[in-house]
mmCIF file with all atom_site columns, C-alpha atoms in Angstrom:
data_model
loop_
_atom_site.group_PDB
_atom_site.id
_atom_site.type_symbol
_atom_site.label_atom_id
_atom_site.label_alt_id
_atom_site.label_comp_id
_atom_site.label_asym_id
_atom_site.label_entity_id
_atom_site.label_seq_id
_atom_site.pdbx_PDB_ins_code
_atom_site.Cartn_x
_atom_site.Cartn_y
_atom_site.Cartn_z
_atom_site.occupancy
_atom_site.B_iso_or_equiv
_atom_site.pdbx_formal_charge
_atom_site.auth_seq_id
_atom_site.auth_comp_id
_atom_site.auth_asym_id
_atom_site.auth_atom_id
_atom_site.pdbx_PDB_model_num
ATOM 1   C CA . UNK A 1 1   ? 12.057  -4.093  -8.323  1.00 0.00 ? 23  UNK A CA 1
ATOM 2   C CA . UNK A 1 2   ? 15.206  -3.087  -6.524  1.00 0.00 ? 24  UNK A CA 1
ATOM 3   C CA . UNK A 1 3   ? 16.018  -4.022  -2.928  1.00 0.00 ? 25  UNK A CA 1
ATOM 4   C CA . UNK A 1 4   ? 12.578  -5.222  -1.752  1.00 0.00 ? 26  UNK A CA 1
ATOM 5   C CA . UNK A 1 5   ? 12.458  -8.730  -0.305  1.00 0.00 ? 27  UNK A CA 1
ATOM 6   C CA . UNK A 1 6   ? 9.973   -10.630 1.752   1.00 0.00 ? 28  UNK A CA 1
ATOM 7   C CA . UNK A 1 7   ? 9.780   -9.162  5.293   1.00 0.00 ? 29  UNK A CA 1
ATOM 8   C CA . UNK A 1 8   ? 8.090   -6.599  7.552   1.00 0.00 ? 30  UNK A CA 1
ATOM 9   C CA . UNK A 1 9   ? 7.913   -3.003  6.386   1.00 0.00 ? 31  UNK A CA 1
ATOM 10  C CA . UNK A 1 10  ? 6.538   0.352   7.267   1.00 0.00 ? 32  UNK A CA 1
ATOM 11  C CA . UNK A 1 11  ? 5.187   1.942   4.093   1.00 0.00 ? 33  UNK A CA 1
ATOM 12  C CA . UNK A 1 12  ? 5.467   5.676   4.055   1.00 0.00 ? 34  UNK A CA 1
ATOM 13  C CA . UNK A 1 13  ? 3.823   8.038   1.554   1.00 0.00 ? 35  UNK A CA 1
ATOM 14  C CA . UNK A 1 14  ? 6.323   10.265  -0.107  1.00 0.00 ? 36  UNK A CA 1
ATOM 15  C CA . UNK A 1 15  ? 4.058   13.281  -0.588  1.00 0.00 ? 37  UNK A CA 1
ATOM 16  C CA . UNK A 1 16  ? 2.292   13.422  2.829   1.00 0.00 ? 38  UNK A CA 1
ATOM 17  C CA . UNK A 1 17  ? 4.591   11.492  5.148   1.00 0.00 ? 39  UNK A CA 1
ATOM 18  C CA . UNK A 1 18  ? 1.622   9.396   6.144   1.00 0.00 ? 40  UNK A CA 1
ATOM 19  C CA . UNK A 1 19  ? 2.316   5.835   7.089   1.00 0.00 ? 41  UNK A CA 1
ATOM 20  C CA . UNK A 1 20  ? 0.016   3.101   5.688   1.00 0.00 ? 42  UNK A CA 1
ATOM 21  C CA . UNK A 1 21  ? -1.901  1.733   8.685   1.00 0.00 ? 43  UNK A CA 1
ATOM 22  C CA . UNK A 1 22  ? -4.706  -0.770  9.429   1.00 0.00 ? 44  UNK A CA 1
ATOM 23  C CA . UNK A 1 23  ? -7.348  1.186   11.353  1.00 0.00 ? 45  UNK A CA 1
ATOM 24  C CA . UNK A 1 24  ? -7.024  -0.096  14.883  1.00 0.00 ? 46  UNK A CA 1
ATOM 25  C CA . UNK A 1 25  ? -10.722 0.528   15.639  1.00 0.00 ? 47  UNK A CA 1
ATOM 26  C CA . UNK A 1 26  ? -12.339 -1.662  12.874  1.00 0.00 ? 48  UNK A CA 1
ATOM 27  C CA . UNK A 1 27  ? -9.277  -3.659  11.831  1.00 0.00 ? 49  UNK A CA 1
ATOM 28  C CA . UNK A 1 28  ? -10.480 -3.446  8.192   1.00 0.00 ? 50  UNK A CA 1
ATOM 29  C CA . UNK A 1 29  ? -9.949  0.059   6.783   1.00 0.00 ? 51  UNK A CA 1
ATOM 30  C CA . UNK A 1 30  ? -6.513  1.041   5.480   1.00 0.00 ? 52  UNK A CA 1
ATOM 31  C CA . UNK A 1 31  ? -5.687  4.661   6.253   1.00 0.00 ? 53  UNK A CA 1
ATOM 32  C CA . UNK A 1 32  ? -2.711  7.093   6.331   1.00 0.00 ? 54  UNK A CA 1
ATOM 33  C CA . UNK A 1 33  ? -1.552  8.132   9.798   1.00 0.00 ? 55  UNK A CA 1
ATOM 34  C CA . UNK A 1 34  ? 1.302   9.988   11.322  1.00 0.00 ? 56  UNK A CA 1
ATOM 35  C CA . UNK A 1 35  ? 4.171   7.633   12.084  1.00 0.00 ? 57  UNK A CA 1
ATOM 36  C CA . UNK A 1 36  ? 3.963   5.812   15.485  1.00 0.00 ? 58  UNK A CA 1
ATOM 37  C CA . UNK A 1 37  ? 5.295   2.464   16.555  1.00 0.00 ? 59  UNK A CA 1
ATOM 38  C CA . UNK A 1 38  ? 2.207   0.516   17.517  1.00 0.00 ? 60  UNK A CA 1
ATOM 39  C CA . UNK A 1 39  ? 2.208   -2.430  15.115  1.00 0.00 ? 61  UNK A CA 1
ATOM 40  C CA . UNK A 1 40  ? -0.825  -1.265  13.107  1.00 0.00 ? 62  UNK A CA 1
ATOM 41  C CA . UNK A 1 41  ? 1.665   0.260   10.708  1.00 0.00 ? 63  UNK A CA 1
ATOM 42  C CA . UNK A 1 42  ? 3.642   -2.924  10.017  1.00 0.00 ? 64  UNK A CA 1
ATOM 43  C CA . UNK A 1 43  ? 3.060   -4.716  6.743   1.00 0.00 ? 65  UNK A CA 1
ATOM 44  C CA . UNK A 1 44  ? 4.308   -8.174  5.669   1.00 0.00 ? 66  UNK A CA 1
ATOM 45  C CA . UNK A 1 45  ? 5.491   -8.415  2.176   1.00 0.00 ? 67  UNK A CA 1
ATOM 46  C CA . UNK A 1 46  ? 5.433   -11.916 0.652   1.00 0.00 ? 68  UNK A CA 1
ATOM 47  C CA . UNK A 1 47  ? 5.691   -13.157 -2.908  1.00 0.00 ? 69  UNK A CA 1
ATOM 48  C CA . UNK A 1 48  ? 2.574   -14.200 -4.693  1.00 0.00 ? 70  UNK A CA 1
ATOM 49  C CA . UNK A 1 49  ? 3.764   -16.908 -7.092  1.00 0.00 ? 71  UNK A CA 1
ATOM 50  C CA . UNK A 1 50  ? 0.239   -17.820 -8.046  1.00 0.00 ? 72  UNK A CA 1
ATOM 51  C CA . UNK A 1 51  ? -0.114  -14.336 -9.691  1.00 0.00 ? 73  UNK A CA 1
ATOM 52  C CA . UNK A 1 52  ? 3.334   -14.425 -11.396 1.00 0.00 ? 74  UNK A CA 1
ATOM 53  C CA . UNK A 1 53  ? 6.828   -13.123 -10.919 1.00 0.00 ? 75  UNK A CA 1
ATOM 54  C CA . UNK A 1 54  ? 7.127   -9.745  -9.298  1.00 0.00 ? 76  UNK A CA 1
ATOM 55  C CA . UNK A 1 55  ? 3.681   -9.779  -7.766  1.00 0.00 ? 77  UNK A CA 1
ATOM 56  C CA . UNK A 1 56  ? 3.351   -9.432  -3.959  1.00 0.00 ? 78  UNK A CA 1
ATOM 57  C CA . UNK A 1 57  ? 0.900   -9.972  -1.132  1.00 0.00 ? 79  UNK A CA 1
ATOM 58  C CA . UNK A 1 58  ? 0.776   -7.182  1.455   1.00 0.00 ? 80  UNK A CA 1
ATOM 59  C CA . UNK A 1 59  ? -0.539  -8.318  4.852   1.00 0.00 ? 81  UNK A CA 1
ATOM 60  C CA . UNK A 1 60  ? -1.131  -6.512  8.095   1.00 0.00 ? 82  UNK A CA 1
ATOM 61  C CA . UNK A 1 61  ? 1.800   -7.339  10.501  1.00 0.00 ? 83  UNK A CA 1
ATOM 62  C CA . UNK A 1 62  ? -0.732  -7.108  13.363  1.00 0.00 ? 84  UNK A CA 1
ATOM 63  C CA . UNK A 1 63  ? -3.626  -9.314  12.102  1.00 0.00 ? 85  UNK A CA 1
ATOM 64  C CA . UNK A 1 64  ? -2.240  -11.224 9.113   1.00 0.00 ? 86  UNK A CA 1
ATOM 65  C CA . UNK A 1 65  ? -5.115  -10.193 7.034   1.00 0.00 ? 87  UNK A CA 1
ATOM 66  C CA . UNK A 1 66  ? -4.154  -9.353  3.344   1.00 0.00 ? 88  UNK A CA 1
ATOM 67  C CA . UNK A 1 67  ? -4.552  -6.066  1.535   1.00 0.00 ? 89  UNK A CA 1
ATOM 68  C CA . UNK A 1 68  ? -7.547  -6.099  -0.875  1.00 0.00 ? 90  UNK A CA 1
ATOM 69  C CA . UNK A 1 69  ? -10.711 -4.218  -1.689  1.00 0.00 ? 91  UNK A CA 1
ATOM 70  C CA . UNK A 1 70  ? -13.721 -4.589  0.482   1.00 0.00 ? 92  UNK A CA 1
ATOM 71  C CA . UNK A 1 71  ? -16.222 -4.958  -2.363  1.00 0.00 ? 93  UNK A CA 1
ATOM 72  C CA . UNK A 1 72  ? -13.709 -6.629  -4.725  1.00 0.00 ? 94  UNK A CA 1
ATOM 73  C CA . UNK A 1 73  ? -14.303 -4.165  -7.526  1.00 0.00 ? 95  UNK A CA 1
ATOM 74  C CA . UNK A 1 74  ? -11.052 -2.860  -9.038  1.00 0.00 ? 96  UNK A CA 1
ATOM 75  C CA . UNK A 1 75  ? -12.131 0.739   -10.015 1.00 0.00 ? 97  UNK A CA 1
ATOM 76  C CA . UNK A 1 76  ? -10.843 4.170   -9.486  1.00 0.00 ? 98  UNK A CA 1
ATOM 77  C CA . UNK A 1 77  ? -11.812 5.398   -6.148  1.00 0.00 ? 99  UNK A CA 1
ATOM 78  C CA . UNK A 1 78  ? -12.147 2.018   -4.499  1.00 0.00 ? 100 UNK A CA 1
ATOM 79  C CA . UNK A 1 79  ? -11.228 1.952   -0.877  1.00 0.00 ? 101 UNK A CA 1
ATOM 80  C CA . UNK A 1 80  ? -8.444  -0.322  0.075   1.00 0.00 ? 102 UNK A CA 1
ATOM 81  C CA . UNK A 1 81  ? -9.212  -2.723  3.069   1.00 0.00 ? 103 UNK A CA 1
ATOM 82  C CA . UNK A 1 82  ? -7.886  -5.830  4.684   1.00 0.00 ? 104 UNK A CA 1
ATOM 83  C CA . UNK A 1 83  ? -11.105 -7.717  3.901   1.00 0.00 ? 105 UNK A CA 1
ATOM 84  C CA . UNK A 1 84  ? -12.741 -9.391  0.927   1.00 0.00 ? 106 UNK A CA 1
ATOM 85  C CA . UNK A 1 85  ? -10.599 -11.225 -1.605  1.00 0.00 ? 107 UNK A CA 1
ATOM 86  C CA . UNK A 1 86  ? -6.855  -10.478 -1.136  1.00 0.00 ? 108 UNK A CA 1
ATOM 87  C CA . UNK A 1 87  ? -5.258  -9.035  -4.164  1.00 0.00 ? 109 UNK A CA 1
ATOM 88  C CA . UNK A 1 88  ? -1.757  -9.341  -5.727  1.00 0.00 ? 110 UNK A CA 1
ATOM 89  C CA . UNK A 1 89  ? 0.169   -6.097  -5.945  1.00 0.00 ? 111 UNK A CA 1
ATOM 90  C CA . UNK A 1 90  ? 2.706   -5.005  -8.380  1.00 0.00 ? 112 UNK A CA 1
ATOM 91  C CA . UNK A 1 91  ? 5.307   -2.790  -6.685  1.00 0.00 ? 113 UNK A CA 1
ATOM 92  C CA . UNK A 1 92  ? 7.496   -0.957  -9.142  1.00 0.00 ? 114 UNK A CA 1
ATOM 93  C CA . UNK A 1 93  ? 10.219  1.603   -8.598  1.00 0.00 ? 115 UNK A CA 1
ATOM 94  C CA . UNK A 1 94  ? 9.745   5.132   -9.927  1.00 0.00 ? 116 UNK A CA 1
ATOM 95  C CA . UNK A 1 95  ? 11.688  5.818   -13.051 1.00 0.00 ? 117 UNK A CA 1
ATOM 96  C CA . UNK A 1 96  ? 13.188  9.130   -11.727 1.00 0.00 ? 118 UNK A CA 1
ATOM 97  C CA . UNK A 1 97  ? 13.558  8.068   -8.021  1.00 0.00 ? 119 UNK A CA 1
ATOM 98  C CA . UNK A 1 98  ? 14.652  4.542   -7.468  1.00 0.00 ? 120 UNK A CA 1
ATOM 99  C CA . UNK A 1 99  ? 14.052  4.617   -3.719  1.00 0.00 ? 121 UNK A CA 1
ATOM 100 C CA . UNK A 1 100 ? 10.336  5.312   -4.355  1.00 0.00 ? 122 UNK A CA 1
ATOM 101 C CA . UNK A 1 101 ? 7.745   2.730   -5.332  1.00 0.00 ? 123 UNK A CA 1
ATOM 102 C CA . UNK A 1 102 ? 4.314   2.709   -6.855  1.00 0.00 ? 124 UNK A CA 1
ATOM 103 C CA . UNK A 1 103 ? 1.874   0.052   -5.568  1.00 0.00 ? 125 UNK A CA 1
ATOM 104 C CA . UNK A 1 104 ? -0.528  -0.954  -8.294  1.00 0.00 ? 126 UNK A CA 1
ATOM 105 C CA . UNK A 1 105 ? -3.234  -3.660  -8.434  1.00 0.00 ? 127 UNK A CA 1
ATOM 106 C CA . UNK A 1 106 ? -1.953  -6.591  -10.301 1.00 0.00 ? 128 UNK A CA 1
ATOM 107 C CA . UNK A 1 107 ? -3.514  -6.921  -13.777 1.00 0.00 ? 129 UNK A CA 1
ATOM 108 C CA . UNK A 1 108 ? -4.885  -3.411  -13.515 1.00 0.00 ? 130 UNK A CA 1
ATOM 109 C CA . UNK A 1 109 ? -1.431  -1.553  -13.344 1.00 0.00 ? 131 UNK A CA 1
ATOM 110 C CA . UNK A 1 110 ? -2.896  1.788   -14.147 1.00 0.00 ? 132 UNK A CA 1
ATOM 111 C CA . UNK A 1 111 ? -4.603  1.879   -10.724 1.00 0.00 ? 133 UNK A CA 1
ATOM 112 C CA . UNK A 1 112 ? -2.326  2.677   -7.709  1.00 0.00 ? 134 UNK A CA 1
ATOM 113 C CA . UNK A 1 113 ? -2.590  3.343   -4.040  1.00 0.00 ? 135 UNK A CA 1
ATOM 114 C CA . UNK A 1 114 ? -3.078  7.052   -3.273  1.00 0.00 ? 136 UNK A CA 1
ATOM 115 C CA . UNK A 1 115 ? -3.769  9.268   -0.223  1.00 0.00 ? 137 UNK A CA 1
ATOM 116 C CA . UNK A 1 116 ? -7.063  11.056  -0.965  1.00 0.00 ? 138 UNK A CA 1
ATOM 117 C CA . UNK A 1 117 ? -7.138  14.740  -0.067  1.00 0.00 ? 139 UNK A CA 1
ATOM 118 C CA . UNK A 1 118 ? -3.409  14.586  0.320   1.00 0.00 ? 140 UNK A CA 1
ATOM 119 C CA . UNK A 1 119 ? -3.658  14.640  4.209   1.00 0.00 ? 141 UNK A CA 1
ATOM 120 C CA . UNK A 1 120 ? -3.179  12.261  7.091   1.00 0.00 ? 142 UNK A CA 1
ATOM 121 C CA . UNK A 1 121 ? -3.961  12.179  10.798  1.00 0.00 ? 143 UNK A CA 1
ATOM 122 C CA . UNK A 1 122 ? -7.044  12.084  12.859  1.00 0.00 ? 144 UNK A CA 1
ATOM 123 C CA . UNK A 1 123 ? -10.074 11.681  10.632  1.00 0.00 ? 145 UNK A CA 1
ATOM 124 C CA . UNK A 1 124 ? -7.896  10.822  7.612   1.00 0.00 ? 146 UNK A CA 1
ATOM 125 C CA . UNK A 1 125 ? -9.686  9.360   4.681   1.00 0.00 ? 147 UNK A CA 1
ATOM 126 C CA . UNK A 1 126 ? -9.181  5.730   3.706   1.00 0.00 ? 148 UNK A CA 1
ATOM 127 C CA . UNK A 1 127 ? -6.506  4.890   1.203   1.00 0.00 ? 149 UNK A CA 1
ATOM 128 C CA . UNK A 1 128 ? -7.925  4.390   -2.274  1.00 0.00 ? 150 UNK A CA 1
ATOM 129 C CA . UNK A 1 129 ? -7.070  3.460   -5.787  1.00 0.00 ? 151 UNK A CA 1
ATOM 130 C CA . UNK A 1 130 ? -6.535  6.167   -8.403  1.00 0.00 ? 152 UNK A CA 1
ATOM 131 C CA . UNK A 1 131 ? -5.193  6.377   -11.980 1.00 0.00 ? 153 UNK A CA 1
ATOM 132 C CA . UNK A 1 132 ? -1.427  6.625   -12.163 1.00 0.00 ? 154 UNK A CA 1
ATOM 133 C CA . UNK A 1 133 ? -0.245  10.162  -12.668 1.00 0.00 ? 155 UNK A CA 1
ATOM 134 C CA . UNK A 1 134 ? 3.443   10.542  -13.423 1.00 0.00 ? 156 UNK A CA 1
ATOM 135 C CA . UNK A 1 135 ? 5.060   12.882  -10.984 1.00 0.00 ? 157 UNK A CA 1
ATOM 136 C CA . UNK A 1 136 ? 2.387   12.528  -8.249  1.00 0.00 ? 158 UNK A CA 1
ATOM 137 C CA . UNK A 1 137 ? 4.279   12.135  -5.042  1.00 0.00 ? 159 UNK A CA 1
ATOM 138 C CA . UNK A 1 138 ? 1.170   10.989  -3.130  1.00 0.00 ? 160 UNK A CA 1
ATOM 139 C CA . UNK A 1 139 ? 1.210   7.843   -5.322  1.00 0.00 ? 161 UNK A CA 1
ATOM 140 C CA . UNK A 1 140 ? 4.833   7.158   -4.333  1.00 0.00 ? 162 UNK A CA 1
ATOM 141 C CA . UNK A 1 141 ? 5.814   5.150   -1.251  1.00 0.00 ? 163 UNK A CA 1
ATOM 142 C CA . UNK A 1 142 ? 8.995   4.399   0.696   1.00 0.00 ? 164 UNK A CA 1
ATOM 143 C CA . UNK A 1 143 ? 9.321   0.977   2.159   1.00 0.00 ? 165 UNK A CA 1
ATOM 144 C CA . UNK A 1 144 ? 11.222  0.977   5.526   1.00 0.00 ? 166 UNK A CA 1
ATOM 145 C CA . UNK A 1 145 ? 12.338  -2.541  6.614   1.00 0.00 ? 167 UNK A CA 1
ATOM 146 C CA . UNK A 1 146 ? 11.559  -2.969  10.286  1.00 0.00 ? 168 UNK A CA 1
#
């Protein structure tokens, strides 16, 4: 995992340009939004040693709540939220593009964060887990240190 360290980041989807954001209305749903500087798009990356080396917690920079799944079920199509049991995340560089990362649920590495419908903005769908598909740029993310 090249270049990532603990700290605050904006996490930008390669395929859509959406920025990972905690929904400011309910402060639970995680969505893709156009980039703005309002704090809802800041994420704190910290190591999760209880899960093992190379596993991270991702927490909202605004509320401190950790990224997880609302119902706790690690399945394809599950919506990502800052509620329920926080999960450990495996963040791995893309083999072909080392400035891009996949964010996978720890212990279920085949399920990664994706932007459903491949759109962002007003009324954007909630970020969800999907099966890893090599070459899918909506499953790749840039981490911008803030």
